Amino acid sequence: MKLGSDTAAVVTGGASGLGRAVAQALARQQVRTGILDMDEAAGGAVAAELGGTFARCDVADPASVAAALSWLRGAQGQERICINCAGIAPAQRTLSRGGAHDPAGFARVIGINLIGSFNVASQSAAGMATLDPLGDDAERGVIINTASIAAWDGQIGQAAYAASKAGVAGMTLPMARDLARIGIRVMAIAPGIFQTAMVSGFVPEVQEALARHAQFPARLGRPEEFAALACHIVENPMLNGEVIRLDAGARMPPR
Ligand SMILES: NC(=O)c1ccc[n+]([C@@H]2O[C@H](COP(=O)([O-])OP(=O)(O)OC[C@H]3O[C@@H](n4cnc5c(N)ncnc54)[C@H](O)[C@@H]3O)[C@@H](O)[C@H]2O)c1
């Protein structure tokens, strides 16, 4: 699918980090870009900077997603591109100080990272299905979800996070199969360690230690490198049903 002013996109988590970089990259290509995020102040500021649209939304709540998508579609038209970057990454061990993992905390991570991605993707697909197909391939839309290398290499304290991201990776192929009939592709990107708010809160020594797991280049990823892959996925019709690791060859050890 071509990026341009005749196309609208929705980016969740667009107030910060990877989502913000994706929204900026799409807006640079003149795509009408709408941001969904919990963070009203930061999301509104990014939308204003891009000349885009913002709607406050809790992706874990299907009614909030429906209201926010409806508002964005009123402002910028039905999206053909849906990129899910909203997510959280709290750490907790399965047992800590003899006590079991807080069940509500586990459910919250699954609710935002996995169910939240599915809420937005499935509701976005329902809207895309109403659009005319485009081009020789009769393509209607593209959905990109954000997994993580933790889907395979989850570290100590990442049981909930890794489970949520393994779920995102696992639903990629069946969603692509479900939506193939109506010309919608579904992909996932599994980033290694990227320089965003999720990581910049760590002390510099921890950031340096994380960067050392990358083979080459041995540094943290830049959000614009994630955005470049997201834009390529939108533009390349042969990419479908796959999870792409974007990690400079990193394989994470237990800690
Ligand atoms: N940064 C990394 O190293 C890294 C690595 C692998 C995967 N990821 C994944 O990439 C995605 C983006 O992460 P990031 O590093 O940009 O983080 P970030 O903290 O900079 O941005 C996450 C955004 O999601 C929003 N958000 C959180 N909960 C939400 C909810 N319930 N509804 C709507 N918005 C919500 C936040 O307000 C924030 O703007 C996440 O899914 C994360 O798990 C990040």
Coordinates of N, CA and C in Angstrom, one line a residue, residues 32-238:
R32 N -2.7 10.8 6.8 CA -3.5 11.4 7.8 C -3.4 10.5 9.1
T33 N -2.8 11.0 10.1 CA -2.4 10.2 11.2 C -3.1 10.5 12.5
G34 N -3.8 9.5 13.1 CA -4.5 9.7 14.3 C -3.8 8.9 15.4
I35 N -3.7 9.5 16.6 CA -3.0 8.8 17.7 C -4.1 8.4 18.8
L36 N -4.0 7.2 19.2 CA -4.8 6.8 20.4 C -3.8 6.5 21.6
D37 N -4.1 7.1 22.7 CA -3.2 6.9 23.8 C -3.9 7.3 25.1
M38 N -3.5 6.7 26.2 CA -4.0 7.1 27.5 C -3.5 8.5 27.9
D39 N -2.3 8.8 27.5 CA -1.7 10.1 27.9 C -2.2 11.2 27.0
E40 N -3.1 12.0 27.6 CA -3.8 13.0 26.8 C -2.8 14.2 26.5
A41 N -2.0 14.6 27.5 CA -1.2 15.7 27.3 C -0.1 15.5 26.2
A42 N 0.6 14.3 26.4 CA 1.7 14.0 25.4 C 1.1 13.7 24.1
G43 N 0.0 12.9 24.0 CA -0.7 12.5 22.8 C -1.2 13.7 22.0
G44 N -1.8 14.6 22.7 CA -2.3 15.9 22.1 C -1.2 16.7 21.5
A45 N 0.0 16.7 22.3 CA 1.1 17.5 21.8 C 1.7 16.9 20.5
V46 N 1.8 15.6 20.5 CA 2.4 14.9 19.3 C 1.4 15.2 18.1
A47 N 0.1 15.0 18.3 CA -0.8 15.2 17.2 C -0.7 16.7 16.7
A48 N -0.6 17.6 17.6 CA -0.5 19.0 17.2 C 0.7 19.3 16.4
E49 N 1.8 18.7 16.8 CA 3.1 18.8 16.1 C 3.0 18.3 14.7
L50 N 2.3 17.2 14.5 CA 2.2 16.5 13.2 C 1.0 17.0 12.4
G51 N 0.2 17.8 12.9 CA -1.0 18.2 12.2 C -2.0 17.0 12.1
G52 N -1.9 16.1 13.1 CA -2.7 14.9 13.1 C -3.8 15.1 14.1
T53 N -4.4 13.9 14.5 CA -5.6 13.9 15.4 C -5.3 13.0 16.6
F54 N -5.8 13.4 17.7 CA -5.6 12.6 18.9 C -6.9 12.2 19.6
A55 N -7.0 11.0 20.1 CA -8.2 10.6 20.9 C -7.7 9.8 22.1
R56 N -8.1 10.2 23.3 CA -7.8 9.5 24.5 C -8.4 8.1 24.4
C57 N -7.7 7.1 24.8 CA -8.2 5.7 24.7 C -7.5 4.8 25.6
D58 N -8.2 3.9 26.3 CA -7.6 2.8 27.0 C -7.8 1.6 26.1
V59 N -6.7 1.1 25.5 CA -6.9 0.0 24.5 C -7.4 -1.3 25.2
A60 N -7.3 -1.4 26.5 CA -7.8 -2.6 27.2 C -9.3 -2.6 27.3
D61 N -9.9 -1.5 27.0 CA -11.4 -1.4 27.2 C -12.0 -1.3 25.8
P62 N -12.8 -2.3 25.3 CA -13.3 -2.3 23.9 C -14.2 -1.1 23.7
A63 N -15.0 -0.7 24.7 CA -15.9 0.5 24.5 C -15.1 1.8 24.3
S64 N -14.0 1.9 25.0 CA -13.1 3.1 24.8 C -12.5 3.1 23.4
V65 N -12.1 1.9 23.0 CA -11.5 1.8 21.6 C -12.6 2.1 20.6
A66 N -13.8 1.6 20.7 CA -14.9 1.9 19.7 C -15.1 3.4 19.7
A67 N -15.2 4.1 20.9 CA -15.5 5.5 20.9 C -14.3 6.3 20.2
A68 N -13.1 5.9 20.6 CA -12.0 6.7 20.1 C -11.8 6.5 18.5
L69 N -12.0 5.2 18.1 CA -11.9 5.0 16.6 C -13.0 5.8 15.9
S70 N -14.2 5.8 16.4 CA -15.3 6.5 15.8 C -15.0 8.0 15.7
W71 N -14.4 8.5 16.8 CA -14.0 10.0 16.8 C -12.9 10.2 15.7
L72 N -11.9 9.4 15.7 CA -10.8 9.6 14.7 C -11.3 9.5 13.3
R73 N -12.2 8.5 13.1 CA -12.7 8.3 11.7 C -13.5 9.6 11.2
G74 N -14.2 10.2 12.2 CA -15.0 11.4 11.9 C -14.0 12.5 11.5
A75 N -12.9 12.5 12.1 CA -11.9 13.6 11.9 C -11.1 13.4 10.6
Q76 N -10.7 12.2 10.4 CA -9.7 11.9 9.3 C -10.0 10.9 8.3
G77 N -11.2 10.3 8.5 CA -11.6 9.2 7.6 C -11.2 7.8 8.1
Q78 N -11.8 6.8 7.5 CA -11.6 5.4 7.9 C -10.1 5.0 7.6
E79 N -9.4 4.5 8.6 CA -8.0 4.1 8.4 C -7.8 2.9 7.6
R80 N -6.8 2.9 6.8 CA -6.3 1.7 6.1 C -5.1 1.1 6.8
I81 N -4.5 1.9 7.7 CA -3.3 1.4 8.4 C -3.6 1.5 9.9
C82 N -3.3 0.4 10.6 CA -3.5 0.3 12.0 C -2.2 -0.2 12.6
I83 N -1.5 0.6 13.5 CA -0.2 0.2 14.1 C -0.4 0.3 15.6
N84 N -0.3 -0.9 16.2 CA -0.4 -1.0 17.7 C 0.9 -0.9 18.4
C85 N 1.2 0.2 19.1 CA 2.4 0.3 19.9 C 2.1 0.5 21.4
A86 N 0.9 0.7 21.8 CA 0.6 0.9 23.2 C 1.0 -0.3 24.0
G87 N 1.6 -0.1 25.1 CA 2.0 -1.2 25.9 C 2.7 -0.8 27.2
I88 N 2.8 -1.7 28.1 CA 3.4 -1.5 29.4 C 4.4 -2.7 29.7
A89 N 5.4 -2.4 30.5 CA 6.3 -3.5 30.8 C 6.8 -3.5 32.3
P90 N 5.8 -3.7 33.2 CA 6.2 -3.8 34.6 C 6.9 -5.2 34.8
A91 N 7.8 -5.2 35.8 CA 8.6 -6.5 36.0 C 8.1 -7.1 37.4
Q92 N 7.9 -8.3 37.4 CA 7.6 -9.0 38.7 C 7.9 -10.5 38.5
R93 N 8.6 -11.1 39.5 CA 8.9 -12.5 39.5 C 7.7 -13.3 39.8
T94 N 7.7 -14.6 39.3 CA 6.6 -15.5 39.6 C 6.4 -15.6 41.1
L95 N 7.5 -15.7 41.9 CA 7.4 -15.7 43.3 C 8.3 -14.5 43.8
S96 N 7.9 -13.7 44.7 CA 8.8 -12.7 45.3 C 8.5 -12.6 46.7
R97 N 9.6 -12.7 47.5 CA 9.5 -12.8 49.0 C 8.5 -13.9 49.4
G98 N 8.5 -15.0 48.7 CA 7.7 -16.1 49.1 C 6.2 -16.0 48.6
G99 N 5.8 -14.8 48.1 CA 4.5 -14.7 47.6 C 4.3 -14.8 46.1
A100 N 3.1 -15.3 45.7 CA 2.9 -15.5 44.3 C 2.7 -14.1 43.6
H101 N 3.0 -14.1 42.3 CA 2.8 -13.0 41.4 C 1.4 -12.4 41.6
D102 N 1.3 -11.1 41.8 CA 0.0 -10.4 41.9 C -0.9 -10.7 40.7
P103 N -2.0 -11.5 40.9 CA -2.8 -11.9 39.7 C -3.4 -10.7 38.9
A104 N -3.7 -9.6 39.6 CA -4.3 -8.5 39.0 C -3.2 -7.8 38.1
G105 N -2.0 -7.8 38.6 CA -0.9 -7.2 37.8 C -0.7 -8.0 36.5
F106 N -0.7 -9.4 36.6 CA -0.5 -10.2 35.5 C -1.6 -9.9 34.5
A107 N -2.9 -9.9 35.0 CA -4.0 -9.7 34.1 C -4.0 -8.3 33.4
R108 N -3.4 -7.3 34.1 CA -3.3 -6.0 33.5 C -2.4 -5.9 32.3
V109 N -1.3 -6.6 32.5 CA -0.3 -6.7 31.4 C -0.9 -7.4 30.2
I110 N -1.6 -8.5 30.4 CA -2.2 -9.2 29.3 C -3.3 -8.3 28.7
G111 N -4.1 -7.6 29.6 CA -5.2 -6.8 29.1 C -4.8 -5.7 28.2
I112 N -3.7 -5.1 28.5 CA -3.2 -3.9 27.7 C -2.4 -4.4 26.5
N113 N -1.4 -5.3 26.7 CA -0.5 -5.6 25.6 C -1.1 -6.6 24.6
L114 N -1.8 -7.6 25.1 CA -2.4 -8.6 24.2 C -3.8 -8.3 23.8
I115 N -4.7 -8.2 24.8 CA -6.1 -8.0 24.5 C -6.3 -6.6 23.9
G116 N -5.5 -5.6 24.4 CA -5.6 -4.2 23.9 C -5.2 -4.2 22.4
S117 N -4.2 -4.9 22.0 CA -3.8 -4.9 20.6 C -4.9 -5.6 19.8
F118 N -5.5 -6.7 20.3 CA -6.5 -7.4 19.6 C -7.8 -6.5 19.5
N119 N -8.1 -5.8 20.5 CA -9.3 -4.9 20.5 C -9.2 -3.9 19.3
V120 N -8.0 -3.2 19.3 CA -7.9 -2.2 18.3 C -7.8 -2.8 16.9
A121 N -7.0 -3.9 16.8 CA -6.8 -4.5 15.5 C -8.1 -5.1 14.9
S122 N -8.9 -5.7 15.7 CA -10.2 -6.3 15.2 C -11.2 -5.2 14.9
Q123 N -11.3 -4.2 15.7 CA -12.2 -3.1 15.4 C -11.8 -2.3 14.2
S124 N -10.5 -2.2 14.1 CA -9.9 -1.5 12.9 C -10.2 -2.3 11.6
A125 N -10.1 -3.6 11.7 CA -10.3 -4.5 10.6 C -11.8 -4.4 10.2
A126 N -12.7 -4.3 11.1 CA -14.1 -4.2 10.8 C -14.4 -2.9 10.0
G127 N -13.7 -1.8 10.4 CA -13.8 -0.6 9.6 C -13.2 -0.7 8.2
M128 N -12.0 -1.3 8.2 CA -11.3 -1.4 6.9 C -12.2 -2.3 5.9
A129 N -12.9 -3.2 6.4 CA -13.7 -4.1 5.6 C -14.8 -3.3 4.8
T130 N -15.1 -2.1 5.2 CA -16.1 -1.3 4.5 C -15.6 -0.5 3.4
L131 N -14.2 -0.5 3.3 CA -13.6 0.3 2.3 C -13.5 -0.4 0.9
D132 N -13.3 0.3 -0.1 CA -13.1 -0.3 -1.5 C -11.7 -0.9 -1.5
P133 N -11.5 -2.0 -2.1 CA -10.1 -2.5 -2.3 C -9.3 -1.7 -3.2
L134 N -8.0 -1.7 -3.0 CA -7.1 -0.8 -3.9 C -6.2 -1.7 -4.7
G135 N -5.9 -1.2 -5.9 CA -4.8 -1.8 -6.7 C -5.0 -3.2 -7.2
D136 N -4.0 -3.7 -7.9 CA -4.1 -5.0 -8.5 C -4.3 -6.1 -7.5
D137 N -3.8 -5.9 -6.3 CA -4.0 -7.0 -5.2 C -5.3 -6.8 -4.5
A138 N -6.0 -5.8 -4.7 CA -7.3 -5.6 -4.0 C -7.1 -5.5 -2.5
E139 N -6.1 -4.7 -2.1 CA -5.7 -4.6 -0.7 C -6.7 -3.5 0.0
R140 N -7.1 -3.9 1.2 CA -8.0 -3.0 1.9 C -7.2 -2.4 3.1
G141 N -6.3 -3.1 3.7 CA -5.6 -2.5 4.9 C -4.5 -3.3 5.4
V142 N -3.7 -2.7 6.3 CA -2.6 -3.4 6.9 C -2.6 -3.1 8.4
I143 N -2.4 -4.2 9.2 CA -2.4 -4.1 10.7 C -1.0 -4.5 11.1
I144 N -0.3 -3.7 12.0 CA 1.0 -4.1 12.5 C 0.9 -4.1 14.0
N145 N 1.1 -5.2 14.7 CA 1.2 -5.2 16.1 C 2.6 -5.3 16.6
T146 N 2.8 -4.8 17.8 CA 4.2 -4.8 18.4 C 4.3 -5.9 19.4
A147 N 5.2 -6.9 19.1 CA 5.5 -8.0 20.0 C 6.8 -7.5 20.8
S148 N 7.7 -8.4 21.0 CA 9.0 -8.1 21.6 C 9.8 -9.4 21.5
I149 N 11.1 -9.2 21.6 CA 11.9 -10.4 21.6 C 11.7 -11.2 22.9
A150 N 11.1 -10.5 23.9 CA 10.7 -11.3 25.1 C 9.7 -12.4 24.9
A151 N 9.0 -12.4 23.7 CA 8.1 -13.4 23.4 C 8.9 -14.8 23.4
W152 N 10.2 -14.8 23.1 CA 11.0 -16.0 23.1 C 12.1 -16.0 24.1
D153 N 12.6 -14.8 24.4 CA 13.7 -14.6 25.3 C 13.4 -13.9 26.6
G154 N 12.2 -14.2 27.2 CA 11.7 -13.5 28.4 C 12.7 -13.6 29.5
Q155 N 13.0 -12.5 30.2 CA 14.0 -12.5 31.2 C 13.4 -12.7 32.6
I156 N 14.2 -12.9 33.6 CA 13.7 -13.0 35.0 C 12.8 -11.8 35.3
G157 N 11.6 -12.0 35.8 CA 10.7 -10.9 36.1 C 9.7 -10.6 34.9
Q158 N 9.9 -11.3 33.8 CA 9.1 -10.9 32.6 C 8.0 -11.9 32.3
A159 N 7.6 -12.7 33.3 CA 6.6 -13.8 32.9 C 5.3 -13.2 32.3
A160 N 4.8 -12.1 32.9 CA 3.5 -11.5 32.4 C 3.8 -10.8 31.0
Y161 N 4.9 -10.1 31.0 CA 5.2 -9.3 29.8 C 5.5 -10.3 28.6
A162 N 6.3 -11.3 28.9 CA 6.7 -12.3 27.8 C 5.4 -13.0 27.3
A163 N 4.5 -13.4 28.3 CA 3.3 -14.1 27.9 C 2.4 -13.2 27.0
S164 N 2.4 -11.9 27.3 CA 1.6 -11.0 26.5 C 2.1 -10.9 25.1
K165 N 3.5 -10.8 25.0 CA 4.1 -10.6 23.7 C 4.1 -11.9 22.9
A166 N 4.2 -13.1 23.6 CA 4.1 -14.3 22.9 C 2.7 -14.4 22.3
G167 N 1.7 -13.9 23.0 CA 0.3 -13.9 22.5 C 0.2 -13.0 21.3
V168 N 0.8 -11.9 21.3 CA 0.8 -11.0 20.1 C 1.5 -11.7 18.9
A169 N 2.6 -12.4 19.2 CA 3.3 -13.1 18.1 C 2.4 -14.2 17.6
G170 N 1.8 -14.9 18.5 CA 0.9 -16.1 18.2 C -0.3 -15.8 17.4
M171 N -0.9 -14.6 17.6 CA -2.1 -14.3 16.9 C -1.9 -13.7 15.5
T172 N -0.6 -13.5 15.1 CA -0.3 -12.9 13.9 C -0.8 -13.7 12.7
L173 N -0.4 -15.0 12.6 CA -0.7 -15.8 11.5 C -2.3 -16.1 11.4
P174 N -2.9 -16.5 12.5 CA -4.3 -16.7 12.4 C -5.1 -15.4 12.0
M175 N -4.7 -14.3 12.5 CA -5.4 -13.0 12.1 C -5.2 -12.8 10.6
A176 N -3.9 -13.0 10.1 CA -3.7 -12.8 8.7 C -4.6 -13.8 7.9
R177 N -4.7 -15.0 8.4 CA -5.6 -16.0 7.7 C -7.0 -15.5 7.7
D178 N -7.5 -15.1 8.9 CA -8.9 -14.6 9.0 C -9.2 -13.5 8.0
L179 N -8.2 -12.6 7.9 CA -8.5 -11.3 7.1 C -8.1 -11.4 5.7
A180 N -7.4 -12.5 5.3 CA -6.9 -12.6 3.9 C -8.0 -12.4 2.9
R181 N -9.2 -13.0 3.2 CA -10.3 -13.0 2.3 C -10.7 -11.5 1.9
I182 N -10.5 -10.6 2.9 CA -11.0 -9.2 2.6 C -9.8 -8.3 2.3
G183 N -8.6 -8.9 2.1 CA -7.5 -8.1 1.6 C -6.8 -7.2 2.7
I184 N -6.8 -7.8 3.9 CA -6.1 -7.1 5.0 C -4.9 -7.9 5.4
R185 N -3.7 -7.3 5.5 CA -2.5 -8.0 6.0 C -2.3 -7.8 7.4
V186 N -1.7 -8.8 8.1 CA -1.4 -8.6 9.6 C 0.0 -9.0 9.8
M187 N 0.8 -8.2 10.4 CA 2.2 -8.4 10.7 C 2.5 -8.0 12.1
A188 N 3.6 -8.5 12.7 CA 4.1 -8.1 14.0 C 5.6 -7.8 13.9
I189 N 6.0 -6.8 14.7 CA 7.4 -6.5 14.8 C 7.8 -6.8 16.2
A190 N 8.9 -7.6 16.4 CA 9.4 -7.9 17.7 C 10.7 -7.2 18.0
P191 N 10.6 -6.0 18.6 CA 11.8 -5.2 18.8 C 12.7 -5.8 19.9
G192 N 14.0 -5.6 19.7 CA 15.0 -5.8 20.8 C 14.9 -4.6 21.8
I193 N 16.0 -4.1 22.2 CA 15.9 -3.0 23.2 C 16.1 -1.6 22.5
F194 N 15.0 -0.8 22.6 CA 15.0 0.5 21.9 C 15.1 1.6 22.9
Q195 N 15.6 2.7 22.5 CA 15.8 3.9 23.3 C 14.5 4.7 23.4
T196 N 13.6 4.3 24.4 CA 12.4 5.0 24.6 C 12.2 5.2 26.1
A197 N 11.0 5.8 26.4 CA 10.8 6.1 27.9 C 10.8 4.8 28.7
M198 N 10.4 3.7 28.0 CA 10.3 2.4 28.7 C 11.7 2.0 29.2
V199 N 12.8 2.4 28.5 CA 14.1 2.0 28.8 C 15.0 3.2 29.4
S200 N 14.6 4.4 29.0 CA 15.5 5.5 29.5 C 15.4 5.8 31.0
G201 N 14.4 5.2 31.6 CA 14.3 5.3 33.1 C 15.3 4.4 33.8
F202 N 15.9 3.4 33.1 CA 16.9 2.6 33.7 C 18.2 3.4 33.9
V203 N 19.0 3.1 35.0 CA 20.3 3.8 35.2 C 21.2 3.5 34.0
P204 N 22.1 4.4 33.6 CA 23.0 4.3 32.5 C 23.7 2.9 32.4
E205 N 24.1 2.4 33.6 CA 24.9 1.1 33.6 C 23.9 -0.1 33.0
V206 N 22.7 0.0 33.4 CA 21.7 -1.0 33.0 C 21.5 -0.9 31.5
Q207 N 21.3 0.4 31.0 CA 21.1 0.6 29.6 C 22.3 0.1 28.8
E208 N 23.6 0.3 29.3 CA 24.8 -0.1 28.6 C 24.8 -1.7 28.6
A209 N 24.4 -2.3 29.7 CA 24.4 -3.8 29.8 C 23.4 -4.3 28.8
L210 N 22.2 -3.7 28.7 CA 21.2 -4.2 27.7 C 21.8 -4.0 26.3
A211 N 22.4 -2.9 26.0 CA 22.9 -2.7 24.7 C 24.0 -3.7 24.3
R212 N 24.7 -4.2 25.3 CA 25.8 -5.2 25.0 C 25.2 -6.5 24.5
H213 N 23.9 -6.8 24.7 CA 23.4 -8.0 24.2 C 23.2 -8.0 22.7
A214 N 23.1 -6.8 22.1 CA 23.0 -6.7 20.6 C 24.3 -7.1 20.0
Q215 N 24.3 -7.9 18.9 CA 25.5 -8.3 18.3 C 26.1 -7.2 17.5
F216 N 25.4 -6.7 16.5 CA 25.9 -5.6 15.7 C 24.7 -4.9 15.1
P217 N 24.6 -3.6 15.2 CA 25.4 -2.7 16.0 C 25.1 -2.9 17.5
A218 N 26.1 -2.8 18.3 CA 26.0 -3.0 19.8 C 25.5 -1.8 20.5
R219 N 24.3 -1.4 20.2 CA 23.7 -0.2 20.8 C 22.2 -0.4 20.9
L220 N 21.5 0.5 21.6 CA 20.1 0.4 21.7 C 19.5 0.9 20.3
G221 N 18.4 0.3 20.0 CA 17.7 0.7 18.7 C 17.2 2.1 18.8
R222 N 17.1 2.7 17.7 CA 16.5 4.1 17.6 C 15.0 4.0 17.1
P223 N 14.1 4.7 17.8 CA 12.7 4.6 17.4 C 12.4 4.8 15.9
E224 N 13.3 5.6 15.3 CA 13.0 5.8 13.8 C 13.4 4.6 13.0
E225 N 14.2 3.7 13.6 CA 14.5 2.4 12.9 C 13.3 1.5 12.9
F226 N 12.6 1.5 14.1 CA 11.3 0.8 14.2 C 10.3 1.3 13.2
A227 N 10.2 2.7 13.2 CA 9.2 3.3 12.3 C 9.6 3.0 10.8
A228 N 10.8 2.9 10.5 CA 11.2 2.6 9.1 C 10.7 1.2 8.7
L229 N 10.8 0.3 9.6 CA 10.3 -1.1 9.3 C 8.8 -1.1 9.2
A230 N 8.1 -0.4 10.1 CA 6.7 -0.3 10.0 C 6.2 0.2 8.6
C231 N 6.9 1.3 8.2 CA 6.5 1.9 6.9 C 6.8 0.9 5.7
H232 N 7.9 0.2 5.8 CA 8.2 -0.8 4.8 C 7.2 -1.9 4.7
I233 N 6.7 -2.4 5.9 CA 5.7 -3.4 5.9 C 4.4 -2.9 5.2
V234 N 4.1 -1.7 5.5 CA 2.9 -1.1 4.9 C 3.0 -1.2 3.4
E235 N 4.2 -0.8 2.9 CA 4.4 -0.7 1.4 C 4.7 -2.0 0.7
N236 N 5.1 -3.0 1.4 CA 5.5 -4.3 0.8 C 4.3 -5.3 0.9
P237 N 3.6 -5.6 -0.2 CA 2.4 -6.4 -0.1 C 2.7 -7.9 0.2
M238 N 4.0 -8.3 0.0 CA 4.3 -9.7 0.2 C 4.6 -10.0 1.7

